[in-house]
């Protein structure tokens, strides 16, 4: 009768450390993943409750309010901080319209004086001939007209902003948002193994 031989396999300290590391990593990932999922669930419930309690804005109403009185739609949407920005834009635009128009009229008067007496030295801008005066008139008139268009653009932007903002008042991006930690193992070309953590985010 042959004696049964007991085969004992000795595990090196390095291999034991790898096994313990993998076990600890797995436990850690499971714990963090559970905490993250619970945090996301609580956050989603809170946001949904806030959206339910929050008044959904009417885009048409916001657009009409801003068309009647710039900034009124922003106040209706709960964004009163935008009102000073809108009126600062209007004020700056009106200033440049008035400045360019003043320069335009100045060179227009200078051209009228030049046409009455081209040889007079007692006239505005004596260093400019008629062609130079006409160029300045065209330049300042063009700048003034561009600022008129800019004024209309600010007014239209105010309406569009109120309309879009009201549409986004009921927009919720949290339903499909999630993230989790998972252990990651990669085989190297040289034969080794790399162990780590991977964070997966789903939008």
PDB file of C-alpha atoms in Angstrom:
ATOM      1  CA  UNK A   1       0.000   0.000   0.000  1.00  0.00           C
ATOM      2  CA  UNK A   2       1.431   3.189  -1.105  1.00  0.00           C
ATOM      3  CA  UNK A   3       1.527   6.056   1.255  1.00  0.00           C
ATOM      4  CA  UNK A   4      -0.444   9.062   0.254  1.00  0.00           C
ATOM      5  CA  UNK A   5       1.750  12.008  -0.255  1.00  0.00           C
ATOM      6  CA  UNK A   6       0.625  15.412   0.967  1.00  0.00           C
ATOM      7  CA  UNK A   7       1.473  18.141  -1.497  1.00  0.00           C
ATOM      8  CA  UNK A   8       1.920  21.514   0.159  1.00  0.00           C
ATOM      9  CA  UNK A   9       2.107  24.647  -1.948  1.00  0.00           C
ATOM     10  CA  UNK A  10       3.965  27.511  -0.426  1.00  0.00           C
ATOM     11  CA  UNK A  11       2.649  31.008  -1.310  1.00  0.00           C
ATOM     12  CA  UNK A  12       5.265  33.688  -1.507  1.00  0.00           C
ATOM     13  CA  UNK A  13       4.787  36.970   0.387  1.00  0.00           C
ATOM     14  CA  UNK A  14       4.468  38.838  -2.927  1.00  0.00           C
ATOM     15  CA  UNK A  15       1.648  36.578  -4.118  1.00  0.00           C
ATOM     16  CA  UNK A  16      -0.109  36.832  -0.774  1.00  0.00           C
ATOM     17  CA  UNK A  17       0.145  40.631  -0.944  1.00  0.00           C
ATOM     18  CA  UNK A  18      -1.404  40.599  -4.432  1.00  0.00           C
ATOM     19  CA  UNK A  19      -4.307  38.430  -3.281  1.00  0.00           C
ATOM     20  CA  UNK A  20      -4.936  40.619  -0.224  1.00  0.00           C
ATOM     21  CA  UNK A  21      -4.745  43.737  -2.407  1.00  0.00           C
ATOM     22  CA  UNK A  22      -7.313  42.333  -4.843  1.00  0.00           C
ATOM     23  CA  UNK A  23      -9.664  41.365  -2.011  1.00  0.00           C
ATOM     24  CA  UNK A  24      -9.322  44.788  -0.367  1.00  0.00           C
ATOM     25  CA  UNK A  25      -9.825  46.512  -3.729  1.00  0.00           C
ATOM     26  CA  UNK A  26     -12.977  44.480  -4.407  1.00  0.00           C
ATOM     27  CA  UNK A  27     -14.420  45.268  -0.962  1.00  0.00           C
ATOM     28  CA  UNK A  28     -13.566  48.948  -1.344  1.00  0.00           C
ATOM     29  CA  UNK A  29     -15.163  49.180  -4.812  1.00  0.00           C
ATOM     30  CA  UNK A  30     -18.319  47.471  -3.577  1.00  0.00           C
ATOM     31  CA  UNK A  31     -18.569  49.864  -0.623  1.00  0.00           C
ATOM     32  CA  UNK A  32     -17.907  52.994  -2.690  1.00  0.00           C
ATOM     33  CA  UNK A  33     -20.285  51.873  -5.432  1.00  0.00           C
ATOM     34  CA  UNK A  34     -23.108  51.339  -2.925  1.00  0.00           C
ATOM     35  CA  UNK A  35     -22.475  54.738  -1.351  1.00  0.00           C
ATOM     36  CA  UNK A  36     -22.328  56.440  -4.760  1.00  0.00           C
ATOM     37  CA  UNK A  37     -25.574  54.842  -5.944  1.00  0.00           C
ATOM     38  CA  UNK A  38     -27.310  55.839  -2.717  1.00  0.00           C
ATOM     39  CA  UNK A  39     -25.997  59.406  -3.043  1.00  0.00           C
ATOM     40  CA  UNK A  40     -27.175  59.631  -6.670  1.00  0.00           C
ATOM     41  CA  UNK A  41     -30.598  58.242  -5.742  1.00  0.00           C
ATOM     42  CA  UNK A  42     -30.985  60.757  -2.908  1.00  0.00           C
ATOM     43  CA  UNK A  43     -29.845  63.614  -5.167  1.00  0.00           C
ATOM     44  CA  UNK A  44     -32.271  62.624  -7.918  1.00  0.00           C
ATOM     45  CA  UNK A  45     -35.146  62.428  -5.444  1.00  0.00           C
ATOM     46  CA  UNK A  46     -34.267  65.889  -4.104  1.00  0.00           C
ATOM     47  CA  UNK A  47     -34.027  67.436  -7.579  1.00  0.00           C
ATOM     48  CA  UNK A  48     -37.292  65.835  -8.678  1.00  0.00           C
ATOM     49  CA  UNK A  49     -38.993  67.194  -5.569  1.00  0.00           C
ATOM     50  CA  UNK A  50     -37.616  70.674  -6.275  1.00  0.00           C
ATOM     51  CA  UNK A  51     -38.776  70.488  -9.897  1.00  0.00           C
ATOM     52  CA  UNK A  52     -42.218  69.404  -8.741  1.00  0.00           C
ATOM     53  CA  UNK A  53     -42.421  72.275  -6.284  1.00  0.00           C
ATOM     54  CA  UNK A  54     -40.951  74.801  -8.740  1.00  0.00           C
ATOM     55  CA  UNK A  55     -43.352  76.687 -10.956  1.00  0.00           C
ATOM     56  CA  UNK A  56     -42.963  75.794 -14.626  1.00  0.00           C
ATOM     57  CA  UNK A  57     -42.626  78.993 -16.659  1.00  0.00           C
ATOM     58  CA  UNK A  58     -44.676  79.769 -19.759  1.00  0.00           C
ATOM     59  CA  UNK A  59     -42.284  80.556 -22.671  1.00  0.00           C
ATOM     60  CA  UNK A  60     -44.903  82.571 -24.590  1.00  0.00           C
ATOM     61  CA  UNK A  61     -45.667  84.704 -21.561  1.00  0.00           C
ATOM     62  CA  UNK A  62     -41.967  85.333 -20.900  1.00  0.00           C
ATOM     63  CA  UNK A  63     -41.433  86.321 -24.543  1.00  0.00           C
ATOM     64  CA  UNK A  64     -44.393  88.751 -24.560  1.00  0.00           C
ATOM     65  CA  UNK A  65     -43.303  90.342 -21.279  1.00  0.00           C
ATOM     66  CA  UNK A  66     -39.777  90.948 -22.594  1.00  0.00           C
ATOM     67  CA  UNK A  67     -41.178  92.328 -25.860  1.00  0.00           C
ATOM     68  CA  UNK A  68     -43.360  94.830 -23.984  1.00  0.00           C
ATOM     69  CA  UNK A  69     -40.729  95.760 -21.391  1.00  0.00           C
ATOM     70  CA  UNK A  70     -37.147  94.496 -21.769  1.00  0.00           C
ATOM     71  CA  UNK A  71     -36.141  92.569 -18.672  1.00  0.00           C
ATOM     72  CA  UNK A  72     -39.694  91.770 -17.557  1.00  0.00           C
ATOM     73  CA  UNK A  73     -39.457  88.232 -18.956  1.00  0.00           C
ATOM     74  CA  UNK A  74     -36.194  87.669 -17.076  1.00  0.00           C
ATOM     75  CA  UNK A  75     -37.870  88.744 -13.829  1.00  0.00           C
ATOM     76  CA  UNK A  76     -40.785  86.403 -14.580  1.00  0.00           C
ATOM     77  CA  UNK A  77     -38.286  83.553 -15.092  1.00  0.00           C
ATOM     78  CA  UNK A  78     -36.684  84.257 -11.736  1.00  0.00           C
ATOM     79  CA  UNK A  79     -33.456  85.709 -13.198  1.00  0.00           C
ATOM     80  CA  UNK A  80     -33.587  89.395 -12.131  1.00  0.00           C
ATOM     81  CA  UNK A  81     -29.758  89.616 -12.192  1.00  0.00           C
ATOM     82  CA  UNK A  82     -29.949  89.721 -16.011  1.00  0.00           C
ATOM     83  CA  UNK A  83     -31.926  92.986 -16.021  1.00  0.00           C
ATOM     84  CA  UNK A  84     -28.939  95.282 -15.199  1.00  0.00           C
ATOM     85  CA  UNK A  85     -26.930  93.584 -17.967  1.00  0.00           C
ATOM     86  CA  UNK A  86     -29.681  94.251 -20.531  1.00  0.00           C
ATOM     87  CA  UNK A  87     -30.098  97.907 -19.583  1.00  0.00           C
ATOM     88  CA  UNK A  88     -26.344  98.461 -19.407  1.00  0.00           C
ATOM     89  CA  UNK A  89     -26.186  97.230 -23.005  1.00  0.00           C
ATOM     90  CA  UNK A  90     -29.004  99.591 -23.993  1.00  0.00           C
ATOM     91  CA  UNK A  91     -27.383 102.543 -22.201  1.00  0.00           C
ATOM     92  CA  UNK A  92     -23.978 101.955 -23.815  1.00  0.00           C
ATOM     93  CA  UNK A  93     -25.592 101.561 -27.220  1.00  0.00           C
ATOM     94  CA  UNK A  94     -27.601 104.776 -26.865  1.00  0.00           C
ATOM     95  CA  UNK A  95     -24.445 106.642 -25.833  1.00  0.00           C
ATOM     96  CA  UNK A  96     -22.586 105.508 -28.973  1.00  0.00           C
ATOM     97  CA  UNK A  97     -25.573 106.351 -31.175  1.00  0.00           C
ATOM     98  CA  UNK A  98     -25.649 109.875 -29.753  1.00  0.00           C
ATOM     99  CA  UNK A  99     -21.848 110.265 -29.995  1.00  0.00           C
ATOM    100  CA  UNK A 100     -21.653 109.104 -33.610  1.00  0.00           C
ATOM    101  CA  UNK A 101     -24.648 111.227 -34.580  1.00  0.00           C
ATOM    102  CA  UNK A 102     -23.029 114.290 -32.985  1.00  0.00           C
ATOM    103  CA  UNK A 103     -19.848 113.762 -34.979  1.00  0.00           C
ATOM    104  CA  UNK A 104     -21.881 113.174 -38.139  1.00  0.00           C
ATOM    105  CA  UNK A 105     -23.765 116.467 -37.715  1.00  0.00           C
ATOM    106  CA  UNK A 106     -20.519 118.313 -36.913  1.00  0.00           C
ATOM    107  CA  UNK A 107     -18.910 117.281 -40.211  1.00  0.00           C
ATOM    108  CA  UNK A 108     -22.190 117.880 -42.043  1.00  0.00           C
ATOM    109  CA  UNK A 109     -22.219 121.490 -40.817  1.00  0.00           C
ATOM    110  CA  UNK A 110     -18.535 121.817 -41.678  1.00  0.00           C
ATOM    111  CA  UNK A 111     -19.292 120.676 -45.236  1.00  0.00           C
ATOM    112  CA  UNK A 112     -22.110 123.235 -45.543  1.00  0.00           C
ATOM    113  CA  UNK A 113     -19.744 126.010 -44.408  1.00  0.00           C
ATOM    114  CA  UNK A 114     -17.065 124.787 -46.818  1.00  0.00           C
ATOM    115  CA  UNK A 115     -19.526 124.838 -49.744  1.00  0.00           C
ATOM    116  CA  UNK A 116     -20.472 128.437 -48.936  1.00  0.00           C
ATOM    117  CA  UNK A 117     -16.873 129.703 -48.808  1.00  0.00           C
ATOM    118  CA  UNK A 118     -14.148 127.137 -49.673  1.00  0.00           C
ATOM    119  CA  UNK A 119     -11.331 129.673 -49.308  1.00  0.00           C
ATOM    120  CA  UNK A 120     -12.278 130.820 -45.792  1.00  0.00           C
ATOM    121  CA  UNK A 121      -9.809 129.982 -43.056  1.00  0.00           C
ATOM    122  CA  UNK A 122     -12.391 130.641 -40.352  1.00  0.00           C
ATOM    123  CA  UNK A 123     -14.194 127.329 -40.703  1.00  0.00           C
ATOM    124  CA  UNK A 124     -14.168 123.979 -38.846  1.00  0.00           C
ATOM    125  CA  UNK A 125     -11.439 121.551 -39.878  1.00  0.00           C
ATOM    126  CA  UNK A 126      -9.475 123.914 -42.134  1.00  0.00           C
ATOM    127  CA  UNK A 127      -7.001 121.120 -42.910  1.00  0.00           C
ATOM    128  CA  UNK A 128      -9.673 119.034 -44.670  1.00  0.00           C
ATOM    129  CA  UNK A 129     -10.861 119.571 -48.208  1.00  0.00           C
ATOM    130  CA  UNK A 130     -14.356 118.713 -49.419  1.00  0.00           C
ATOM    131  CA  UNK A 131     -13.455 115.074 -50.108  1.00  0.00           C
ATOM    132  CA  UNK A 132     -12.082 114.650 -46.586  1.00  0.00           C
ATOM    133  CA  UNK A 133     -15.213 116.141 -45.062  1.00  0.00           C
ATOM    134  CA  UNK A 134     -17.436 113.814 -47.113  1.00  0.00           C
ATOM    135  CA  UNK A 135     -15.387 110.796 -45.990  1.00  0.00           C
ATOM    136  CA  UNK A 136     -15.873 111.752 -42.350  1.00  0.00           C
ATOM    137  CA  UNK A 137     -19.596 112.296 -42.865  1.00  0.00           C
ATOM    138  CA  UNK A 138     -19.945 108.829 -44.368  1.00  0.00           C
ATOM    139  CA  UNK A 139     -17.822 107.273 -41.628  1.00  0.00           C
ATOM    140  CA  UNK A 140     -19.786 108.686 -38.693  1.00  0.00           C
ATOM    141  CA  UNK A 141     -23.137 108.086 -40.356  1.00  0.00           C
ATOM    142  CA  UNK A 142     -22.212 104.447 -40.965  1.00  0.00           C
ATOM    143  CA  UNK A 143     -21.160 104.001 -37.318  1.00  0.00           C
ATOM    144  CA  UNK A 144     -24.414 105.559 -36.116  1.00  0.00           C
ATOM    145  CA  UNK A 145     -26.513 103.300 -38.358  1.00  0.00           C
ATOM    146  CA  UNK A 146     -24.629 100.183 -37.192  1.00  0.00           C
ATOM    147  CA  UNK A 147     -25.446 101.106 -33.613  1.00  0.00           C
ATOM    148  CA  UNK A 148     -29.125 101.339 -34.540  1.00  0.00           C
ATOM    149  CA  UNK A 149     -28.920  97.738 -35.739  1.00  0.00           C
ATOM    150  CA  UNK A 150     -27.089  96.787 -32.550  1.00  0.00           C
ATOM    151  CA  UNK A 151     -29.898  98.339 -30.504  1.00  0.00           C
ATOM    152  CA  UNK A 152     -32.429  96.149 -32.319  1.00  0.00           C
ATOM    153  CA  UNK A 153     -30.150  93.134 -31.761  1.00  0.00           C
ATOM    154  CA  UNK A 154     -30.003  93.706 -27.990  1.00  0.00           C
ATOM    155  CA  UNK A 155     -33.793  94.044 -27.900  1.00  0.00           C
ATOM    156  CA  UNK A 156     -34.237  90.791 -29.874  1.00  0.00           C
ATOM    157  CA  UNK A 157     -31.655  88.972 -27.732  1.00  0.00           C
ATOM    158  CA  UNK A 158     -33.561  90.001 -24.620  1.00  0.00           C
ATOM    159  CA  UNK A 159     -36.727  88.368 -26.027  1.00  0.00           C
ATOM    160  CA  UNK A 160     -34.940  85.189 -27.140  1.00  0.00           C
ATOM    161  CA  UNK A 161     -33.200  84.824 -23.772  1.00  0.00           C
ATOM    162  CA  UNK A 162     -36.512  85.044 -21.889  1.00  0.00           C
ATOM    163  CA  UNK A 163     -38.149  82.526 -24.242  1.00  0.00           C
ATOM    164  CA  UNK A 164     -35.309  79.962 -24.000  1.00  0.00           C
ATOM    165  CA  UNK A 165     -34.920  80.395 -20.249  1.00  0.00           C
ATOM    166  CA  UNK A 166     -38.627  79.683 -19.716  1.00  0.00           C
ATOM    167  CA  UNK A 167     -38.332  76.544 -21.853  1.00  0.00           C
ATOM    168  CA  UNK A 168     -35.387  75.312 -19.747  1.00  0.00           C
ATOM    169  CA  UNK A 169     -37.259  75.858 -16.455  1.00  0.00           C
ATOM    170  CA  UNK A 170     -38.720  72.334 -16.718  1.00  0.00           C
ATOM    171  CA  UNK A 171     -35.601  70.707 -18.170  1.00  0.00           C
ATOM    172  CA  UNK A 172     -34.155  67.859 -16.078  1.00  0.00           C
ATOM    173  CA  UNK A 173     -30.901  66.112 -16.956  1.00  0.00           C
ATOM    174  CA  UNK A 174     -30.654  63.851 -13.888  1.00  0.00           C
ATOM    175  CA  UNK A 175     -32.709  60.822 -14.999  1.00  0.00           C
ATOM    176  CA  UNK A 176     -29.910  59.151 -16.972  1.00  0.00           C
ATOM    177  CA  UNK A 177     -27.002  60.382 -14.870  1.00  0.00           C
ATOM    178  CA  UNK A 178     -25.074  57.728 -12.943  1.00  0.00           C
ATOM    179  CA  UNK A 179     -21.535  56.764 -12.076  1.00  0.00           C
ATOM    180  CA  UNK A 180     -19.850  53.818 -10.417  1.00  0.00           C
ATOM    181  CA  UNK A 181     -16.419  52.512  -9.449  1.00  0.00           C
ATOM    182  CA  UNK A 182     -15.265  49.161 -10.785  1.00  0.00           C
ATOM    183  CA  UNK A 183     -11.993  47.239 -10.391  1.00  0.00           C
ATOM    184  CA  UNK A 184      -9.917  47.224 -13.536  1.00  0.00           C
ATOM    185  CA  UNK A 185      -7.421  44.527 -14.572  1.00  0.00           C
ATOM    186  CA  UNK A 186      -5.133  44.849 -17.577  1.00  0.00           C
ATOM    187  CA  UNK A 187      -2.621  42.380 -18.966  1.00  0.00           C
ATOM    188  CA  UNK A 188       0.682  43.876 -20.035  1.00  0.00           C
ATOM    189  CA  UNK A 189       2.561  42.718 -23.126  1.00  0.00           C
ATOM    190  CA  UNK A 190       5.510  41.738 -20.933  1.00  0.00           C
ATOM    191  CA  UNK A 191       3.323  39.285 -19.000  1.00  0.00           C
ATOM    192  CA  UNK A 192       2.544  41.326 -15.897  1.00  0.00           C
ATOM    193  CA  UNK A 193      -0.822  42.470 -14.582  1.00  0.00           C
ATOM    194  CA  UNK A 194      -1.910  46.007 -13.723  1.00  0.00           C
ATOM    195  CA  UNK A 195      -4.655  46.400 -11.144  1.00  0.00           C
ATOM    196  CA  UNK A 196      -6.568  49.624 -10.615  1.00  0.00           C
ATOM    197  CA  UNK A 197      -9.879  51.441 -10.322  1.00  0.00           C
ATOM    198  CA  UNK A 198     -12.091  52.664 -13.146  1.00  0.00           C
ATOM    199  CA  UNK A 199     -14.794  55.315 -12.845  1.00  0.00           C
ATOM    200  CA  UNK A 200     -17.679  54.880 -15.304  1.00  0.00           C
ATOM    201  CA  UNK A 201     -19.992  57.861 -15.867  1.00  0.00           C
ATOM    202  CA  UNK A 202     -23.235  57.479 -17.788  1.00  0.00           C
ATOM    203  CA  UNK A 203     -24.973  60.540 -19.249  1.00  0.00           C
TER     204      UNK A 203
END
